[in-house]
C-alpha cells in the first residue's frame, strides 16, 4: 500500500487527507499502488498548485482565508501571500521533475506548507469533483470516539487556542471505511481506547471538524 506522507511537502495535511479519502475510501483500496513515492509527491504537488491558482482567480475569499490561516502558524509562514505560496509550490514541483525525485529533501530548507481551513478544504473537495458533508460530533479526540467516523476527513485543534479565528484548528487526518486513520504516511486502527490516536502533539487535543465524504 502506497501512502502519501509529508516528508517532502510538510504542512499540506488537508490536501493529503482528502486525496487519501478519494482514492482509498473503500476497505483500504489499492488505488495508489504501483506509483513510486516521487510520482505520488509530483502528482500531489500538481494538484496543490492547480488549486492555488484556481482559488486566486475564481475564489479570492477562499484564497484570502487560507493565507490568513497559514500566517497564524508564524515563523516562515507569517508573511505568506497567495502568490508566494503559488511560487513556492511551482518551484517544488519543478525541482521534483528536474532532479528526478525528492531525494528526501523538504520543499524548502525552512519548511513549507499551506494551512487549509474547513471552507478551503470543502472548496478543494468540490474542485476535484467529490462531495462532503459536515457532521456533528462531541469534540473528543481519542481513538474510541474517532472509531465512530468512517470515510471522514477530521480536523484536530488546540483547545487553548480556540479563539484564534479558526477554532484552534491545527491538523487534518483521514479515517477510512475500515476504521484506520491515515496520517503522516502512517496507518493506525482506531480501537476502543481512551488514548489519543498519535503521540507527541500535545496541542492536538480536541476534534474540531468532521467532514463525511461521499
PDB file of C-alpha atoms in Angstrom:
ATOM      1  CA  UNK A   1       0.000   0.000   0.000  1.00  0.00           C
ATOM      2  CA  UNK A   2       1.389   3.352  -1.041  1.00  0.00           C
ATOM      3  CA  UNK A   3       0.655   6.215   1.319  1.00  0.00           C
ATOM      4  CA  UNK A   4       1.090   9.935   0.845  1.00  0.00           C
ATOM      5  CA  UNK A   5       3.233  11.309   3.635  1.00  0.00           C
ATOM      6  CA  UNK A   6       4.505  14.783   4.353  1.00  0.00           C
ATOM      7  CA  UNK A   7       8.220  14.128   4.419  1.00  0.00           C
ATOM      8  CA  UNK A   8       8.697  16.330   1.374  1.00  0.00           C
ATOM      9  CA  UNK A   9       5.942  18.906   1.448  1.00  0.00           C
ATOM     10  CA  UNK A  10       5.134  19.241   5.116  1.00  0.00           C
ATOM     11  CA  UNK A  11       2.051  21.126   6.250  1.00  0.00           C
ATOM     12  CA  UNK A  12      -0.334  20.032   3.497  1.00  0.00           C
ATOM     13  CA  UNK A  13      -2.361  17.675   5.653  1.00  0.00           C
ATOM     14  CA  UNK A  14      -5.698  18.849   4.294  1.00  0.00           C
ATOM     15  CA  UNK A  15      -4.770  18.018   0.705  1.00  0.00           C
ATOM     16  CA  UNK A  16      -3.230  14.674   1.721  1.00  0.00           C
ATOM     17  CA  UNK A  17      -6.230  13.638   3.810  1.00  0.00           C
ATOM     18  CA  UNK A  18      -8.724  14.416   1.055  1.00  0.00           C
ATOM     19  CA  UNK A  19      -6.703  12.587  -1.605  1.00  0.00           C
ATOM     20  CA  UNK A  20      -6.453   9.549   0.664  1.00  0.00           C
ATOM     21  CA  UNK A  21     -10.197   9.766   1.178  1.00  0.00           C
ATOM     22  CA  UNK A  22     -10.970   9.890  -2.533  1.00  0.00           C
ATOM     23  CA  UNK A  23      -8.567   7.114  -3.523  1.00  0.00           C
ATOM     24  CA  UNK A  24      -8.652   4.777  -0.518  1.00  0.00           C
ATOM     25  CA  UNK A  25     -12.200   5.073   0.768  1.00  0.00           C
ATOM     26  CA  UNK A  26     -13.372   1.522   0.156  1.00  0.00           C
ATOM     27  CA  UNK A  27     -11.962  -1.018   2.579  1.00  0.00           C
ATOM     28  CA  UNK A  28      -8.320   0.003   2.288  1.00  0.00           C
ATOM     29  CA  UNK A  29      -8.330   0.241  -1.511  1.00  0.00           C
ATOM     30  CA  UNK A  30      -5.212  -0.006  -3.626  1.00  0.00           C
ATOM     31  CA  UNK A  31      -5.717   2.950  -5.976  1.00  0.00           C
ATOM     32  CA  UNK A  32      -2.228   4.292  -5.187  1.00  0.00           C
ATOM     33  CA  UNK A  33      -0.389   1.007  -5.696  1.00  0.00           C
ATOM     34  CA  UNK A  34       2.177   0.962  -8.472  1.00  0.00           C
ATOM     35  CA  UNK A  35       3.158   4.618  -8.091  1.00  0.00           C
ATOM     36  CA  UNK A  36       6.608   5.453  -6.769  1.00  0.00           C
ATOM     37  CA  UNK A  37       6.959   7.872  -3.865  1.00  0.00           C
ATOM     38  CA  UNK A  38       8.275  10.504  -6.265  1.00  0.00           C
ATOM     39  CA  UNK A  39       5.281  10.008  -8.561  1.00  0.00           C
ATOM     40  CA  UNK A  40       2.968  10.434  -5.584  1.00  0.00           C
ATOM     41  CA  UNK A  41       4.750  13.613  -4.494  1.00  0.00           C
ATOM     42  CA  UNK A  42       4.782  15.055  -8.011  1.00  0.00           C
ATOM     43  CA  UNK A  43       1.068  14.488  -8.571  1.00  0.00           C
ATOM     44  CA  UNK A  44       0.251  15.850  -5.129  1.00  0.00           C
ATOM     45  CA  UNK A  45       2.262  18.967  -5.944  1.00  0.00           C
ATOM     46  CA  UNK A  46       0.483  19.446  -9.254  1.00  0.00           C
ATOM     47  CA  UNK A  47      -2.898  19.183  -7.518  1.00  0.00           C
ATOM     48  CA  UNK A  48      -1.934  21.728  -4.855  1.00  0.00           C
ATOM     49  CA  UNK A  49      -0.524  24.110  -7.462  1.00  0.00           C
ATOM     50  CA  UNK A  50      -3.594  23.935  -9.697  1.00  0.00           C
ATOM     51  CA  UNK A  51      -5.921  24.501  -6.736  1.00  0.00           C
ATOM     52  CA  UNK A  52      -3.970  27.536  -5.520  1.00  0.00           C
ATOM     53  CA  UNK A  53      -4.142  29.090  -8.980  1.00  0.00           C
ATOM     54  CA  UNK A  54      -7.854  28.303  -9.152  1.00  0.00           C
ATOM     55  CA  UNK A  55      -8.750  29.977  -5.845  1.00  0.00           C
ATOM     56  CA  UNK A  56      -6.595  33.003  -6.635  1.00  0.00           C
ATOM     57  CA  UNK A  57      -8.607  33.659  -9.803  1.00  0.00           C
ATOM     58  CA  UNK A  58     -12.034  32.211  -9.026  1.00  0.00           C
ATOM     59  CA  UNK A  59     -12.384  32.035  -5.224  1.00  0.00           C
ATOM     60  CA  UNK A  60     -10.481  35.039  -3.810  1.00  0.00           C
ATOM     61  CA  UNK A  61     -12.330  34.785  -0.497  1.00  0.00           C
ATOM     62  CA  UNK A  62     -11.037  31.231  -0.067  1.00  0.00           C
ATOM     63  CA  UNK A  63      -7.518  32.293  -1.092  1.00  0.00           C
ATOM     64  CA  UNK A  64      -7.609  35.086   1.493  1.00  0.00           C
ATOM     65  CA  UNK A  65      -8.855  32.762   4.229  1.00  0.00           C
ATOM     66  CA  UNK A  66      -6.229  30.058   3.680  1.00  0.00           C
ATOM     67  CA  UNK A  67      -3.492  32.726   3.587  1.00  0.00           C
ATOM     68  CA  UNK A  68      -4.723  34.244   6.868  1.00  0.00           C
ATOM     69  CA  UNK A  69      -4.843  30.800   8.446  1.00  0.00           C
ATOM     70  CA  UNK A  70      -1.382  29.885   7.162  1.00  0.00           C
ATOM     71  CA  UNK A  71       0.013  33.077   8.708  1.00  0.00           C
ATOM     72  CA  UNK A  72      -1.277  32.062  12.158  1.00  0.00           C
ATOM     73  CA  UNK A  73       1.403  29.346  12.241  1.00  0.00           C
ATOM     74  CA  UNK A  74       4.063  32.086  12.388  1.00  0.00           C
ATOM     75  CA  UNK A  75       7.755  31.750  11.581  1.00  0.00           C
ATOM     76  CA  UNK A  76       8.372  31.360   7.850  1.00  0.00           C
ATOM     77  CA  UNK A  77       4.596  31.377   7.308  1.00  0.00           C
ATOM     78  CA  UNK A  78       3.916  34.751   8.939  1.00  0.00           C
ATOM     79  CA  UNK A  79       4.082  36.886   5.794  1.00  0.00           C
ATOM     80  CA  UNK A  80       2.927  34.478   3.108  1.00  0.00           C
ATOM     81  CA  UNK A  81       0.619  35.591   0.292  1.00  0.00           C
ATOM     82  CA  UNK A  82      -1.253  33.525  -2.256  1.00  0.00           C
ATOM     83  CA  UNK A  83       1.416  34.490  -4.796  1.00  0.00           C
ATOM     84  CA  UNK A  84       4.312  33.312  -2.625  1.00  0.00           C
ATOM     85  CA  UNK A  85       2.510  30.044  -1.931  1.00  0.00           C
ATOM     86  CA  UNK A  86       1.998  29.504  -5.658  1.00  0.00           C
ATOM     87  CA  UNK A  87       5.622  30.374  -6.429  1.00  0.00           C
ATOM     88  CA  UNK A  88       6.989  28.043  -3.746  1.00  0.00           C
ATOM     89  CA  UNK A  89       4.752  25.216  -4.904  1.00  0.00           C
ATOM     90  CA  UNK A  90       5.778  25.739  -8.533  1.00  0.00           C
ATOM     91  CA  UNK A  91       9.471  25.670  -7.587  1.00  0.00           C
ATOM     92  CA  UNK A  92       8.975  22.466  -5.638  1.00  0.00           C
ATOM     93  CA  UNK A  93       7.104  20.740  -8.463  1.00  0.00           C
ATOM     94  CA  UNK A  94       9.832  21.811 -10.887  1.00  0.00           C
ATOM     95  CA  UNK A  95      12.520  20.531  -8.529  1.00  0.00           C
ATOM     96  CA  UNK A  96      10.952  17.064  -8.412  1.00  0.00           C
ATOM     97  CA  UNK A  97      10.688  16.973 -12.194  1.00  0.00           C
ATOM     98  CA  UNK A  98      14.194  18.242 -12.904  1.00  0.00           C
ATOM     99  CA  UNK A  99      16.019  16.224 -10.266  1.00  0.00           C
ATOM    100  CA  UNK A 100      14.062  13.034 -10.853  1.00  0.00           C
ATOM    101  CA  UNK A 101      12.923  12.816  -7.236  1.00  0.00           C
ATOM    102  CA  UNK A 102      12.643  14.486  -3.856  1.00  0.00           C
ATOM    103  CA  UNK A 103      15.782  12.770  -2.511  1.00  0.00           C
ATOM    104  CA  UNK A 104      14.273  13.085   0.951  1.00  0.00           C
ATOM    105  CA  UNK A 105      14.557  16.881   0.984  1.00  0.00           C
ATOM    106  CA  UNK A 106      11.947  19.296   2.181  1.00  0.00           C
ATOM    107  CA  UNK A 107      10.241  21.619  -0.284  1.00  0.00           C
ATOM    108  CA  UNK A 108      12.287  24.471   1.211  1.00  0.00           C
ATOM    109  CA  UNK A 109      15.020  24.432   3.821  1.00  0.00           C
ATOM    110  CA  UNK A 110      12.878  26.362   6.272  1.00  0.00           C
ATOM    111  CA  UNK A 111       9.845  24.168   5.703  1.00  0.00           C
ATOM    112  CA  UNK A 112       6.790  24.874   3.603  1.00  0.00           C
ATOM    113  CA  UNK A 113       3.091  24.375   3.941  1.00  0.00           C
ATOM    114  CA  UNK A 114      -0.440  25.586   3.378  1.00  0.00           C
ATOM    115  CA  UNK A 115      -2.906  25.637   6.259  1.00  0.00           C
ATOM    116  CA  UNK A 116      -6.374  24.721   4.994  1.00  0.00           C
ATOM    117  CA  UNK A 117      -9.471  25.983   6.762  1.00  0.00           C
ATOM    118  CA  UNK A 118     -12.687  23.979   6.668  1.00  0.00           C
ATOM    119  CA  UNK A 119     -14.032  26.256   3.932  1.00  0.00           C
ATOM    120  CA  UNK A 120     -10.850  25.876   1.872  1.00  0.00           C
ATOM    121  CA  UNK A 121     -10.966  22.107   2.235  1.00  0.00           C
ATOM    122  CA  UNK A 122     -14.622  21.988   1.210  1.00  0.00           C
ATOM    123  CA  UNK A 123     -13.724  24.083  -1.833  1.00  0.00           C
ATOM    124  CA  UNK A 124     -10.908  21.660  -2.699  1.00  0.00           C
ATOM    125  CA  UNK A 125     -13.231  18.661  -2.345  1.00  0.00           C
ATOM    126  CA  UNK A 126     -15.739  20.321  -4.663  1.00  0.00           C
ATOM    127  CA  UNK A 127     -12.971  21.324  -7.103  1.00  0.00           C
ATOM    128  CA  UNK A 128     -11.801  17.726  -7.541  1.00  0.00           C
ATOM    129  CA  UNK A 129     -15.363  16.608  -8.215  1.00  0.00           C
ATOM    130  CA  UNK A 130     -16.153  14.991  -4.877  1.00  0.00           C
ATOM    131  CA  UNK A 131     -18.689  15.762  -2.162  1.00  0.00           C
ATOM    132  CA  UNK A 132     -18.529  16.143   1.591  1.00  0.00           C
ATOM    133  CA  UNK A 133     -20.948  16.916   4.396  1.00  0.00           C
ATOM    134  CA  UNK A 134     -20.009  18.293   7.796  1.00  0.00           C
ATOM    135  CA  UNK A 135     -21.467  16.082  10.514  1.00  0.00           C
ATOM    136  CA  UNK A 136     -21.978  16.725  14.257  1.00  0.00           C
ATOM    137  CA  UNK A 137     -19.622  15.327  16.884  1.00  0.00           C
ATOM    138  CA  UNK A 138     -18.801  15.638  20.582  1.00  0.00           C
ATOM    139  CA  UNK A 139     -15.315  17.136  20.240  1.00  0.00           C
ATOM    140  CA  UNK A 140     -13.473  14.267  21.935  1.00  0.00           C
ATOM    141  CA  UNK A 141     -10.080  13.481  20.379  1.00  0.00           C
ATOM    142  CA  UNK A 142      -9.470   9.834  21.225  1.00  0.00           C
ATOM    143  CA  UNK A 143      -9.382   6.523  19.365  1.00  0.00           C
ATOM    144  CA  UNK A 144     -12.715   5.304  20.709  1.00  0.00           C
ATOM    145  CA  UNK A 145     -14.585   8.402  19.585  1.00  0.00           C
ATOM    146  CA  UNK A 146     -12.824   8.606  16.243  1.00  0.00           C
ATOM    147  CA  UNK A 147     -13.707   4.974  15.519  1.00  0.00           C
ATOM    148  CA  UNK A 148     -17.296   6.180  15.025  1.00  0.00           C
ATOM    149  CA  UNK A 149     -16.355   8.133  11.894  1.00  0.00           C
ATOM    150  CA  UNK A 150     -15.880   6.236   8.617  1.00  0.00           C
ATOM    151  CA  UNK A 151     -14.673   7.715   5.334  1.00  0.00           C
ATOM    152  CA  UNK A 152     -14.233  11.045   7.081  1.00  0.00           C
ATOM    153  CA  UNK A 153     -11.675  13.817   6.998  1.00  0.00           C
ATOM    154  CA  UNK A 154     -11.270  15.065  10.569  1.00  0.00           C
ATOM    155  CA  UNK A 155      -9.772  18.319  11.807  1.00  0.00           C
ATOM    156  CA  UNK A 156      -7.999  18.412  15.156  1.00  0.00           C
ATOM    157  CA  UNK A 157      -7.322  21.559  17.147  1.00  0.00           C
ATOM    158  CA  UNK A 158      -5.779  23.075  20.245  1.00  0.00           C
ATOM    159  CA  UNK A 159      -8.445  23.983  22.786  1.00  0.00           C
ATOM    160  CA  UNK A 160      -6.089  26.536  24.352  1.00  0.00           C
ATOM    161  CA  UNK A 161      -6.126  28.445  21.061  1.00  0.00           C
ATOM    162  CA  UNK A 162      -9.815  28.137  20.263  1.00  0.00           C
ATOM    163  CA  UNK A 163     -10.214  31.900  19.793  1.00  0.00           C
ATOM    164  CA  UNK A 164      -7.621  32.234  17.017  1.00  0.00           C
ATOM    165  CA  UNK A 165     -10.384  32.795  14.450  1.00  0.00           C
ATOM    166  CA  UNK A 166     -10.249  29.209  13.197  1.00  0.00           C
ATOM    167  CA  UNK A 167     -11.461  27.350  16.316  1.00  0.00           C
ATOM    168  CA  UNK A 168      -7.877  26.402  17.165  1.00  0.00           C
ATOM    169  CA  UNK A 169      -7.613  24.106  14.117  1.00  0.00           C
ATOM    170  CA  UNK A 170      -4.120  22.624  13.662  1.00  0.00           C
ATOM    171  CA  UNK A 171      -4.217  19.499  11.508  1.00  0.00           C
ATOM    172  CA  UNK A 172      -6.289  17.165   9.274  1.00  0.00           C
ATOM    173  CA  UNK A 173      -6.419  13.357   9.129  1.00  0.00           C
ATOM    174  CA  UNK A 174      -8.430  10.799   7.164  1.00  0.00           C
ATOM    175  CA  UNK A 175     -10.276   7.760   8.604  1.00  0.00           C
ATOM    176  CA  UNK A 176     -11.336   5.087   6.101  1.00  0.00           C
ATOM    177  CA  UNK A 177     -14.337   2.758   5.995  1.00  0.00           C
ATOM    178  CA  UNK A 178     -12.434   0.091   7.936  1.00  0.00           C
ATOM    179  CA  UNK A 179     -11.650   2.478  10.806  1.00  0.00           C
ATOM    180  CA  UNK A 180      -7.988   3.164  10.027  1.00  0.00           C
ATOM    181  CA  UNK A 181      -6.535   6.641  10.381  1.00  0.00           C
ATOM    182  CA  UNK A 182      -4.138   7.850   7.669  1.00  0.00           C
ATOM    183  CA  UNK A 183      -1.736  10.455   8.999  1.00  0.00           C
ATOM    184  CA  UNK A 184       1.863  11.487   8.225  1.00  0.00           C
ATOM    185  CA  UNK A 185       2.403   8.490   5.970  1.00  0.00           C
ATOM    186  CA  UNK A 186       1.209   6.008   8.627  1.00  0.00           C
ATOM    187  CA  UNK A 187      -1.951   3.945   9.066  1.00  0.00           C
ATOM    188  CA  UNK A 188      -3.375   3.305  12.556  1.00  0.00           C
ATOM    189  CA  UNK A 189      -6.522   1.431  13.557  1.00  0.00           C
ATOM    190  CA  UNK A 190      -8.950   3.341  15.755  1.00  0.00           C
ATOM    191  CA  UNK A 191      -9.854   0.999  18.619  1.00  0.00           C
ATOM    192  CA  UNK A 192     -11.985   1.155  21.767  1.00  0.00           C
ATOM    193  CA  UNK A 193      -9.383   3.108  23.687  1.00  0.00           C
ATOM    194  CA  UNK A 194      -9.335   6.475  25.502  1.00  0.00           C
ATOM    195  CA  UNK A 195      -5.848   7.139  24.113  1.00  0.00           C
ATOM    196  CA  UNK A 196      -5.184   9.809  21.543  1.00  0.00           C
ATOM    197  CA  UNK A 197      -4.614   8.445  18.039  1.00  0.00           C
ATOM    198  CA  UNK A 198      -0.957   9.502  17.983  1.00  0.00           C
ATOM    199  CA  UNK A 199       1.601  10.774  20.479  1.00  0.00           C
ATOM    200  CA  UNK A 200       3.943  13.717  20.571  1.00  0.00           C
ATOM    201  CA  UNK A 201       1.481  16.508  19.721  1.00  0.00           C
ATOM    202  CA  UNK A 202       0.019  17.797  22.999  1.00  0.00           C
ATOM    203  CA  UNK A 203      -1.618  20.748  21.238  1.00  0.00           C
ATOM    204  CA  UNK A 204      -3.695  18.328  19.139  1.00  0.00           C
ATOM    205  CA  UNK A 205      -6.328  17.729  21.771  1.00  0.00           C
ATOM    206  CA  UNK A 206      -9.898  18.197  20.548  1.00  0.00           C
ATOM    207  CA  UNK A 207     -11.956  17.331  17.486  1.00  0.00           C
ATOM    208  CA  UNK A 208     -12.881  20.470  15.547  1.00  0.00           C
ATOM    209  CA  UNK A 209     -14.473  19.305  12.259  1.00  0.00           C
ATOM    210  CA  UNK A 210     -15.720  16.038  10.770  1.00  0.00           C
ATOM    211  CA  UNK A 211     -16.293  16.017   7.007  1.00  0.00           C
ATOM    212  CA  UNK A 212     -18.034  12.903   5.680  1.00  0.00           C
ATOM    213  CA  UNK A 213     -17.005  12.150   2.103  1.00  0.00           C
ATOM    214  CA  UNK A 214     -19.421  10.861  -0.482  1.00  0.00           C
TER     215      UNK A 214
END
